[in-house]
Tab-separated table of C-alpha atoms in Angstrom:
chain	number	residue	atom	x	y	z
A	1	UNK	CA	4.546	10.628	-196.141
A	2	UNK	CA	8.121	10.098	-196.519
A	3	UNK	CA	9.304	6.777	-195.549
A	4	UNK	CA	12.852	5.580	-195.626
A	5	UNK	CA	12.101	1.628	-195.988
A	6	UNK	CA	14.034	0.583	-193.307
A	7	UNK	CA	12.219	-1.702	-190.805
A	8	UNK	CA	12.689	-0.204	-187.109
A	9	UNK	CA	12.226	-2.612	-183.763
A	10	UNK	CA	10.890	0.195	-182.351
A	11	UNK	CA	7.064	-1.074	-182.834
A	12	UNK	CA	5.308	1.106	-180.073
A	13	UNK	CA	7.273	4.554	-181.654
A	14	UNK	CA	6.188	3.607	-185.062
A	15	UNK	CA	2.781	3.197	-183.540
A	16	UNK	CA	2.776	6.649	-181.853
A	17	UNK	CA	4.030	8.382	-185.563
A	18	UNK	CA	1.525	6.329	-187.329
A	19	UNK	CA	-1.704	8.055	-184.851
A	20	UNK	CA	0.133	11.320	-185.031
A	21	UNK	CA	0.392	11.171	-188.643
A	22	UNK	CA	-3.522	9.914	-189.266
A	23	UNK	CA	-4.078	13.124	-186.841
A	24	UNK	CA	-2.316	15.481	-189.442
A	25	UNK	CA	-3.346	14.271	-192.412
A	26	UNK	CA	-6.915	14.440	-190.943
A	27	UNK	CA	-6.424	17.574	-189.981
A	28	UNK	CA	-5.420	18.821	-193.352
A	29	UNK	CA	-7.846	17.042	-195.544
A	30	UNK	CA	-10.462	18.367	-192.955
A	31	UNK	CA	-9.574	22.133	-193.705
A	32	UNK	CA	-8.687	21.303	-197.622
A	33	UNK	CA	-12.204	20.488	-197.720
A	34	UNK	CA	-13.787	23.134	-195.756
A	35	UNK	CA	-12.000	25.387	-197.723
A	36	UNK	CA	-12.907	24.457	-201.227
A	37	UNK	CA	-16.093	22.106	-201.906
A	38	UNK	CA	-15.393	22.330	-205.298
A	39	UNK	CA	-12.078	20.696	-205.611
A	40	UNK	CA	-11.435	16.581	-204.654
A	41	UNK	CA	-8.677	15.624	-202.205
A	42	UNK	CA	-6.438	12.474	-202.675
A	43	UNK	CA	-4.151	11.147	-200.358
A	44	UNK	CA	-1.131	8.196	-202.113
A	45	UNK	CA	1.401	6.949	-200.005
A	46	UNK	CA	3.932	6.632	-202.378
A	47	UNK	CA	7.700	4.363	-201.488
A	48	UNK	CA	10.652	6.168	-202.295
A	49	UNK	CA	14.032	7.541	-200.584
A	50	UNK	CA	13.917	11.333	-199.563
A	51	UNK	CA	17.409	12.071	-201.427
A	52	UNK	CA	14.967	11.723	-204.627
A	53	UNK	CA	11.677	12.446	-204.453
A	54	UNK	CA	9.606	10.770	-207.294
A	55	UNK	CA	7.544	13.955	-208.010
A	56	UNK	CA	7.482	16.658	-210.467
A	57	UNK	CA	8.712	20.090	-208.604
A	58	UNK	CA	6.070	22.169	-207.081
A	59	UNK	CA	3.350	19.954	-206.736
A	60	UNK	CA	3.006	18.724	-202.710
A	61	UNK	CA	1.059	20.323	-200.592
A	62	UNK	CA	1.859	18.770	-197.199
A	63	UNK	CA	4.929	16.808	-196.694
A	64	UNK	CA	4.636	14.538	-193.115
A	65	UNK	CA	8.369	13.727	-192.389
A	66	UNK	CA	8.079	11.887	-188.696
A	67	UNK	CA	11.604	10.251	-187.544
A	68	UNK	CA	13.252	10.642	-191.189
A	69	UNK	CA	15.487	13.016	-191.104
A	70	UNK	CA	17.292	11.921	-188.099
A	71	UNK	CA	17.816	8.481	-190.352
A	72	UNK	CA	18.389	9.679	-194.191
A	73	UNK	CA	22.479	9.518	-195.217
A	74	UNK	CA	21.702	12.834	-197.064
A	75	UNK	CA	19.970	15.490	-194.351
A	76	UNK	CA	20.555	18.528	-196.548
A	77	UNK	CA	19.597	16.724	-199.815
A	78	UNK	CA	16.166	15.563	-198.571
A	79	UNK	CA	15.414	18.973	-197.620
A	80	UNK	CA	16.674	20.281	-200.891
A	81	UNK	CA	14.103	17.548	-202.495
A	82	UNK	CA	11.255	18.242	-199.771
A	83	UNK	CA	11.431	22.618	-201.203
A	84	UNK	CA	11.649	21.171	-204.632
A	85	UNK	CA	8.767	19.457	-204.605
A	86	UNK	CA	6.492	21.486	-202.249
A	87	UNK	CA	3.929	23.870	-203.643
A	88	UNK	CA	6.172	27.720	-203.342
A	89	UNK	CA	2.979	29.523	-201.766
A	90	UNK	CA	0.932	26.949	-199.704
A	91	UNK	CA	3.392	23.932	-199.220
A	92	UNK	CA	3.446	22.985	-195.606
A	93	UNK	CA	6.683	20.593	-194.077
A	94	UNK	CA	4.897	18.647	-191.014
A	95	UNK	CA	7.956	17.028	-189.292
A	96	UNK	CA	8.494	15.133	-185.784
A	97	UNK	CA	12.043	14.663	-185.501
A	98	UNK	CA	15.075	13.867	-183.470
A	99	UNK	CA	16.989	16.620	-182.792
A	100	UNK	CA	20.067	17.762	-180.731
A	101	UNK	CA	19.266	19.427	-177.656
A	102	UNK	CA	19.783	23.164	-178.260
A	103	UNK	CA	18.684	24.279	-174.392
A	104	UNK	CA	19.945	21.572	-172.234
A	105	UNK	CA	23.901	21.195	-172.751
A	106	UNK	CA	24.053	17.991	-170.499
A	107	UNK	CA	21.325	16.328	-172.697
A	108	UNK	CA	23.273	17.662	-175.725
A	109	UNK	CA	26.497	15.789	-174.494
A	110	UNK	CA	24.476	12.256	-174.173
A	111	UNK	CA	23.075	12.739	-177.569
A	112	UNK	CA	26.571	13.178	-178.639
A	113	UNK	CA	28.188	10.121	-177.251
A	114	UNK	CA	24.966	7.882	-177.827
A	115	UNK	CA	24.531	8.898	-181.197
A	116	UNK	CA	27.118	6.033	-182.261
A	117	UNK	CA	25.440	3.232	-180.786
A	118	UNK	CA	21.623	4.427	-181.659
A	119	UNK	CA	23.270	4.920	-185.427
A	120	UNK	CA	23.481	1.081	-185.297
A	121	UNK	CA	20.668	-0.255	-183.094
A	122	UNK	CA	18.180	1.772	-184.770
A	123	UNK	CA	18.545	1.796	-188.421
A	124	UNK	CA	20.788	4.907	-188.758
A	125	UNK	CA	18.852	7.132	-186.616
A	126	UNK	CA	21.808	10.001	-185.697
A	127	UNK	CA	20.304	11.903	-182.385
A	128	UNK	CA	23.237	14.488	-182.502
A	129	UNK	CA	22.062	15.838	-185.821
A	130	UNK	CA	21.204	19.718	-185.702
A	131	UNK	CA	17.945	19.344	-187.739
A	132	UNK	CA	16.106	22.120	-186.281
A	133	UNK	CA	18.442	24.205	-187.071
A	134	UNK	CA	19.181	22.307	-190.986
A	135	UNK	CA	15.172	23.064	-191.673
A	136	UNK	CA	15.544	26.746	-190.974
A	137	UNK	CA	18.003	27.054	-193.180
């Protein structure tokens, strides 16, 4: 899991991310192990920044990125570092994020002019940031 070490007052959110995450990572160490019996699964949560993954390239499988990427000062860097270090064939990105409103133009305005104020109220989180659109890139 990628975690950007900033502490959040949003307590019932982090909550929420923390079930959803248990969920995937269940999920995935549920069909890991279906699929092989042979081989062992281990799950580390390892502390870090996403600009700089401490990992050697090509060696995730799963990357769970849940209200990151709305948060980290360089978007386009993590992802560079999330590809980097994901396996090429059967890496999977898992991600729950904010993301600007690509359907709903008057939602898309209020993420614009909020953005400022939720940049500082809830530790950098920008929710005018085009991420959908920055992962399928």
């Amino acid at each position: 899991m990628v975690d950007d070490n900033r502490n959040s007052s949003f307590a019932i959110i982090k909550a929420v991310v923390l079930l959803l995450v248990l969920v995937l990572v269940l999920v995935l160490v549920s069909s890991s192990s279906s699929s092989s019996s042979s081989s062992s699964s281990s799950l580390r949560n390892v502390h870090g920044v996403a600009e700089a993954l401490p990992f050697p390239a090509d060696s995730i499988d799963a990357i769970v990125s849940t209200l990151t990427l709305c948060s980290v000062s360089d978007q386009a860097r993590s992802l560079s570092e999330f590809r980097r270090v994901l396996k090429p064939a059967s890496g999977k990105l898992l991600f729950w994020e904010h993301v600007l409103s690509e359907d709903d133009p008057t939602l898309a305005l209020q993420q614009r002019i909020l953005s400022p104020i939720q940049t500082l109220v809830a530790d950098g989180c920008h929710l005018n940031r085009r991420t959908g659109a920055t992962i399928r890139e």
